């Protein structure tokens, strides 16, 4: 043993101190958490990152563990979320109508129908085909007010999404926030908002964070329902 300690460059006293030390409560708890994390990871098919893993464990087992601990333990187990990051494609356009960022990243809402966010996301199927999903999200409960899927990212897709939401909640007059996509800067869309008494709000140029909760929803939606599957036809995707 003396020779081994000399080879690795540590005193014999340090070795015996380490060998005789008692396992701390934290270390004991970590040994309990490791299999729980592994089971939860396998249960969700590798979807969970360390933040979602922390929330799941705390809710399911009535714990109050910190995400930093979960991050370390997932590193020990070499577990990472299989979800891929969303690619941002920005195509500059010449807007007919622009609006101020009225929402101003105030994403808190206690009453349904006071703050709506909207966006369109792209999804692929088959070999090279694309589909587009338009949705409106209410900030009070993060529910989807309306959605439409279509073959083209055009005005009709966005207008139909808006019309469905307005028919479902005709008395709602929310701040209606979007990015500066061509559909939302269209004069006809502005007229729809004005006719229904809604207040138009737009993100600043190239500032995705101004529409953060909508972007977060797309990320979660794709991670849990899209990236882990393969869709051969439009009907499968729909």
mmCIF file of N, CA, C and O in Angstrom, residues 62-119:
data_model
loop_
_atom_site.group_PDB
_atom_site.id
_atom_site.type_symbol
_atom_site.label_atom_id
_atom_site.label_comp_id
_atom_site.label_asym_id
_atom_site.label_seq_id
_atom_site.Cartn_x
_atom_site.Cartn_y
_atom_site.Cartn_z
ATOM 1 N N UNK A 62 -42.515 14.233 -4.281
ATOM 2 C CA UNK A 62 -42.664 15.266 -3.247
ATOM 3 C C UNK A 62 -41.305 15.648 -2.651
ATOM 4 O O UNK A 62 -41.130 15.684 -1.436
ATOM 5 N N UNK A 63 -40.349 15.915 -3.533
ATOM 6 C CA UNK A 63 -39.011 16.302 -3.123
ATOM 7 C C UNK A 63 -38.810 17.796 -3.316
ATOM 8 O O UNK A 63 -39.681 18.488 -3.828
ATOM 9 N N UNK A 64 -37.650 18.266 -2.943
ATOM 10 C CA UNK A 64 -37.300 19.670 -3.184
ATOM 11 C C UNK A 64 -35.829 19.748 -3.590
ATOM 12 O O UNK A 64 -35.058 20.519 -3.034
ATOM 13 N N UNK A 65 -35.459 18.907 -4.539
ATOM 14 C CA UNK A 65 -34.064 18.869 -4.979
ATOM 15 C C UNK A 65 -33.783 19.993 -5.971
ATOM 16 O O UNK A 65 -34.661 20.460 -6.678
ATOM 17 N N UNK A 66 -32.524 20.386 -6.024
ATOM 18 C CA UNK A 66 -32.082 21.482 -6.878
ATOM 19 C C UNK A 66 -31.692 20.955 -8.260
ATOM 20 O O UNK A 66 -31.163 19.844 -8.378
ATOM 21 N N UNK A 67 -31.936 21.747 -9.305
ATOM 22 C CA UNK A 67 -31.618 21.303 -10.659
ATOM 23 C C UNK A 67 -30.115 21.083 -10.861
ATOM 24 O O UNK A 67 -29.698 20.300 -11.712
ATOM 25 N N UNK A 68 -29.280 21.768 -10.060
ATOM 26 C CA UNK A 68 -27.829 21.585 -10.191
ATOM 27 C C UNK A 68 -27.417 20.178 -9.758
ATOM 28 O O UNK A 68 -26.530 19.575 -10.351
ATOM 29 N N UNK A 69 -28.073 19.675 -8.720
ATOM 30 C CA UNK A 69 -27.788 18.303 -8.270
ATOM 31 C C UNK A 69 -28.179 17.311 -9.364
ATOM 32 O O UNK A 69 -27.433 16.377 -9.671
ATOM 33 N N UNK A 70 -29.377 17.517 -9.950
ATOM 34 C CA UNK A 70 -29.849 16.617 -11.003
ATOM 35 C C UNK A 70 -28.916 16.678 -12.211
ATOM 36 O O UNK A 70 -28.607 15.656 -12.839
ATOM 37 N N UNK A 71 -28.442 17.879 -12.521
ATOM 38 C CA UNK A 71 -27.506 18.054 -13.642
ATOM 39 C C UNK A 71 -26.237 17.225 -13.419
ATOM 40 O O UNK A 71 -25.754 16.534 -14.319
ATOM 41 N N UNK A 72 -25.698 17.280 -12.200
ATOM 42 C CA UNK A 72 -24.485 16.518 -11.881
ATOM 43 C C UNK A 72 -24.739 15.016 -11.970
ATOM 44 O O UNK A 72 -23.930 14.262 -12.526
ATOM 45 N N UNK A 73 -25.854 14.574 -11.414
ATOM 46 C CA UNK A 73 -26.144 13.141 -11.392
ATOM 47 C C UNK A 73 -26.429 12.605 -12.798
ATOM 48 O O UNK A 73 -26.031 11.489 -13.136
ATOM 49 N N UNK A 74 -27.105 13.408 -13.627
ATOM 50 C CA UNK A 74 -27.323 12.971 -15.012
ATOM 51 C C UNK A 74 -26.005 12.898 -15.760
ATOM 52 O O UNK A 74 -25.823 12.059 -16.655
ATOM 53 N N UNK A 75 -25.054 13.775 -15.391
ATOM 54 C CA UNK A 75 -23.726 13.708 -15.992
ATOM 55 C C UNK A 75 -23.004 12.429 -15.610
ATOM 56 O O UNK A 75 -22.325 11.804 -16.435
ATOM 57 N N UNK A 76 -23.157 12.013 -14.352
ATOM 58 C CA UNK A 76 -22.553 10.758 -13.900
ATOM 59 C C UNK A 76 -23.124 9.576 -14.683
ATOM 60 O O UNK A 76 -22.414 8.650 -15.079
ATOM 61 N N UNK A 77 -24.443 9.623 -14.917
ATOM 62 C CA UNK A 77 -25.108 8.546 -15.655
ATOM 63 C C UNK A 77 -24.955 8.685 -17.170
ATOM 64 O O UNK A 77 -25.402 7.828 -17.924
ATOM 65 N N UNK A 78 -24.347 9.821 -17.596
ATOM 66 C CA UNK A 78 -24.170 10.118 -19.024
ATOM 67 C C UNK A 78 -25.509 10.155 -19.754
ATOM 68 O O UNK A 78 -25.687 9.590 -20.834
ATOM 69 N N UNK A 79 -26.471 10.837 -19.128
ATOM 70 C CA UNK A 79 -27.801 10.983 -19.712
ATOM 71 C C UNK A 79 -28.000 12.416 -20.193
ATOM 72 O O UNK A 79 -27.767 13.365 -19.446
ATOM 73 N N UNK A 80 -28.430 12.561 -21.435
ATOM 74 C CA UNK A 80 -28.756 13.869 -21.995
ATOM 75 C C UNK A 80 -30.066 13.757 -22.767
ATOM 76 O O UNK A 80 -30.392 12.692 -23.304
ATOM 77 N N UNK A 81 -30.801 14.849 -22.810
ATOM 78 C CA UNK A 81 -32.046 14.842 -23.578
ATOM 79 C C UNK A 81 -31.752 14.565 -25.037
ATOM 80 O O UNK A 81 -30.793 15.094 -25.611
ATOM 81 N N UNK A 82 -32.574 13.712 -25.641
ATOM 82 C CA UNK A 82 -32.377 13.376 -27.054
ATOM 83 C C UNK A 82 -32.973 14.420 -27.979
ATOM 84 O O UNK A 82 -32.828 14.339 -29.197
ATOM 85 N N UNK A 83 -33.653 15.412 -27.405
ATOM 86 C CA UNK A 83 -34.344 16.404 -28.224
ATOM 87 C C UNK A 83 -33.349 17.322 -28.924
ATOM 88 O O UNK A 83 -32.348 17.724 -28.353
ATOM 89 N N UNK A 84 -33.668 17.652 -30.156
ATOM 90 C CA UNK A 84 -32.809 18.536 -30.926
ATOM 91 C C UNK A 84 -33.277 19.977 -30.792
ATOM 92 O O UNK A 84 -34.450 20.250 -30.593
ATOM 93 N N UNK A 85 -32.341 20.897 -30.952
ATOM 94 C CA UNK A 85 -32.675 22.307 -30.855
ATOM 95 C C UNK A 85 -33.343 22.788 -32.132
ATOM 96 O O UNK A 85 -33.027 22.354 -33.232
ATOM 97 N N UNK A 86 -34.244 23.734 -31.973
ATOM 98 C CA UNK A 86 -34.945 24.300 -33.112
ATOM 99 C C UNK A 86 -34.021 25.213 -33.900
ATOM 100 O O UNK A 86 -33.271 26.002 -33.333
ATOM 101 N N UNK A 87 -34.058 25.099 -35.226
ATOM 102 C CA UNK A 87 -33.274 25.997 -36.064
ATOM 103 C C UNK A 87 -34.110 27.222 -36.399
ATOM 104 O O UNK A 87 -35.275 27.118 -36.772
ATOM 105 N N UNK A 88 -33.500 28.380 -36.271
ATOM 106 C CA UNK A 88 -34.196 29.619 -36.567
ATOM 107 C C UNK A 88 -33.863 30.062 -37.989
ATOM 108 O O UNK A 88 -32.692 30.211 -38.345
ATOM 109 N N UNK A 89 -34.879 30.222 -38.813
ATOM 110 C CA UNK A 89 -34.691 30.717 -40.171
ATOM 111 C C UNK A 89 -35.419 32.042 -40.304
ATOM 112 O O UNK A 89 -36.652 32.095 -40.241
ATOM 113 N N UNK A 90 -34.662 33.114 -40.493
ATOM 114 C CA UNK A 90 -35.271 34.432 -40.598
ATOM 115 C C UNK A 90 -35.180 34.942 -42.023
ATOM 116 O O UNK A 90 -34.079 35.053 -42.582
ATOM 117 N N UNK A 91 -36.323 35.203 -42.627
ATOM 118 C CA UNK A 91 -36.369 35.723 -43.988
ATOM 119 C C UNK A 91 -36.880 37.163 -43.940
ATOM 120 O O UNK A 91 -38.034 37.407 -43.577
ATOM 121 N N UNK A 92 -36.040 38.144 -44.278
ATOM 122 C CA UNK A 92 -36.465 39.543 -44.200
ATOM 123 C C UNK A 92 -37.549 39.863 -45.218
ATOM 124 O O UNK A 92 -37.518 39.382 -46.349
ATOM 125 N N UNK A 93 -38.529 40.636 -44.817
ATOM 126 C CA UNK A 93 -39.608 41.069 -45.707
ATOM 127 C C UNK A 93 -39.833 42.568 -45.529
ATOM 128 O O UNK A 93 -39.346 43.173 -44.572
ATOM 129 N N UNK A 94 -40.571 43.151 -46.452
ATOM 130 C CA UNK A 94 -40.938 44.558 -46.346
ATOM 131 C C UNK A 94 -42.350 44.639 -45.786
ATOM 132 O O UNK A 94 -43.325 44.321 -46.480
ATOM 133 N N UNK A 95 -42.529 45.006 -44.524
ATOM 134 C CA UNK A 95 -43.858 44.975 -43.900
ATOM 135 C C UNK A 95 -44.756 46.107 -44.378
ATOM 136 O O UNK A 95 -44.296 47.216 -44.664
ATOM 137 N N UNK A 96 -46.062 45.794 -44.491
ATOM 138 C CA UNK A 96 -47.054 46.833 -44.786
ATOM 139 C C UNK A 96 -47.418 47.573 -43.500
ATOM 140 O O UNK A 96 -47.601 48.790 -43.499
ATOM 141 N N UNK A 97 -47.539 46.825 -42.415
ATOM 142 C CA UNK A 97 -47.928 47.390 -41.120
ATOM 143 C C UNK A 97 -46.954 46.883 -40.053
ATOM 144 O O UNK A 97 -46.592 45.717 -40.052
ATOM 145 N N UNK A 98 -46.514 47.758 -39.185
ATOM 146 C CA UNK A 98 -45.729 47.319 -38.032
ATOM 147 C C UNK A 98 -46.375 47.886 -36.766
ATOM 148 O O UNK A 98 -47.120 48.861 -36.818
ATOM 149 N N UNK A 99 -46.085 47.243 -35.656
ATOM 150 C CA UNK A 99 -46.652 47.690 -34.379
ATOM 151 C C UNK A 99 -45.564 47.695 -33.327
ATOM 152 O O UNK A 99 -44.551 47.002 -33.443
ATOM 153 N N UNK A 100 -45.781 48.470 -32.284
ATOM 154 C CA UNK A 100 -44.837 48.519 -31.172
ATOM 155 C C UNK A 100 -44.916 47.221 -30.370
ATOM 156 O O UNK A 100 -45.905 46.479 -30.437
ATOM 157 N N UNK A 101 -43.888 46.966 -29.611
ATOM 158 C CA UNK A 101 -43.876 45.806 -28.731
ATOM 159 C C UNK A 101 -44.655 46.148 -27.455
ATOM 160 O O UNK A 101 -44.087 46.376 -26.389
ATOM 161 N N UNK A 102 -45.967 46.180 -27.590
ATOM 162 C CA UNK A 102 -46.850 46.561 -26.484
ATOM 163 C C UNK A 102 -46.722 45.582 -25.323
ATOM 164 O O UNK A 102 -46.717 45.968 -24.148
ATOM 165 N N UNK A 103 -46.597 44.314 -25.645
ATOM 166 C CA UNK A 103 -46.484 43.290 -24.599
ATOM 167 C C UNK A 103 -45.228 43.500 -23.753
ATOM 168 O O UNK A 103 -45.252 43.324 -22.534
ATOM 169 N N UNK A 104 -44.143 43.868 -24.407
ATOM 170 C CA UNK A 104 -42.888 44.231 -23.735
ATOM 171 C C UNK A 104 -42.417 43.157 -22.752
ATOM 172 O O UNK A 104 -41.985 43.456 -21.638
ATOM 173 N N UNK A 105 -42.516 41.906 -23.174
ATOM 174 C CA UNK A 105 -42.066 40.745 -22.380
ATOM 175 C C UNK A 105 -42.777 40.612 -21.024
ATOM 176 O O UNK A 105 -42.270 39.959 -20.116
ATOM 177 N N UNK A 106 -43.935 41.217 -20.893
ATOM 178 C CA UNK A 106 -44.719 41.034 -19.673
ATOM 179 C C UNK A 106 -45.586 39.799 -19.883
ATOM 180 O O UNK A 106 -46.747 39.896 -20.302
ATOM 181 N N UNK A 107 -45.042 38.635 -19.596
ATOM 182 C CA UNK A 107 -45.700 37.373 -19.914
ATOM 183 C C UNK A 107 -46.640 36.884 -18.811
ATOM 184 O O UNK A 107 -47.171 35.781 -18.907
ATOM 185 N N UNK A 108 -46.833 37.670 -17.779
ATOM 186 C CA UNK A 108 -47.748 37.274 -16.711
ATOM 187 C C UNK A 108 -49.178 37.662 -17.071
ATOM 188 O O UNK A 108 -49.430 38.763 -17.544
ATOM 189 N N UNK A 109 -50.100 36.748 -16.837
ATOM 190 C CA UNK A 109 -51.514 37.019 -17.099
ATOM 191 C C UNK A 109 -52.359 36.160 -16.170
ATOM 192 O O UNK A 109 -52.138 34.950 -16.062
ATOM 193 N N UNK A 110 -53.312 36.776 -15.511
ATOM 194 C CA UNK A 110 -54.169 36.058 -14.574
ATOM 195 C C UNK A 110 -55.555 35.780 -15.143
ATOM 196 O O UNK A 110 -56.297 34.972 -14.601
ATOM 197 N N UNK A 111 -55.883 36.459 -16.229
ATOM 198 C CA UNK A 111 -57.237 36.353 -16.802
ATOM 199 C C UNK A 111 -57.152 35.851 -18.240
ATOM 200 O O UNK A 111 -56.406 36.414 -19.050
ATOM 201 N N UNK A 112 -57.909 34.808 -18.546
ATOM 202 C CA UNK A 112 -57.933 34.272 -19.910
ATOM 203 C C UNK A 112 -58.463 35.328 -20.882
ATOM 204 O O UNK A 112 -59.399 36.066 -20.585
ATOM 205 N N UNK A 113 -57.846 35.382 -22.052
ATOM 206 C CA UNK A 113 -58.331 36.277 -23.103
ATOM 207 C C UNK A 113 -57.781 37.684 -23.031
ATOM 208 O O UNK A 113 -58.302 38.569 -23.696
ATOM 209 N N UNK A 114 -56.734 37.911 -22.224
ATOM 210 C CA UNK A 114 -56.158 39.259 -22.135
ATOM 211 C C UNK A 114 -54.823 39.378 -22.857
ATOM 212 O O UNK A 114 -54.436 40.473 -23.261
ATOM 213 N N UNK A 115 -54.119 38.245 -23.016
ATOM 214 C CA UNK A 115 -52.833 38.266 -23.726
ATOM 215 C C UNK A 115 -52.707 36.994 -24.559
ATOM 216 O O UNK A 115 -52.656 35.889 -24.013
ATOM 217 N N UNK A 116 -52.664 37.165 -25.883
ATOM 218 C CA UNK A 116 -52.508 36.035 -26.791
ATOM 219 C C UNK A 116 -51.209 36.168 -27.572
ATOM 220 O O UNK A 116 -50.856 37.266 -28.020
ATOM 221 N N UNK A 117 -50.520 35.052 -27.735
ATOM 222 C CA UNK A 117 -49.321 34.996 -28.567
ATOM 223 C C UNK A 117 -49.592 34.091 -29.759
ATOM 224 O O UNK A 117 -50.397 33.166 -29.667
ATOM 225 N N UNK A 118 -48.907 34.351 -30.859
ATOM 226 C CA UNK A 118 -49.117 33.514 -32.034
ATOM 227 C C UNK A 118 -47.823 33.351 -32.811
ATOM 228 O O UNK A 118 -46.894 34.152 -32.689
ATOM 229 N N UNK A 119 -47.770 32.285 -33.615
ATOM 230 C CA UNK A 119 -46.594 32.024 -34.442
ATOM 231 C C UNK A 119 -46.912 30.873 -35.386
ATOM 232 O O UNK A 119 -47.919 30.179 -35.228
#
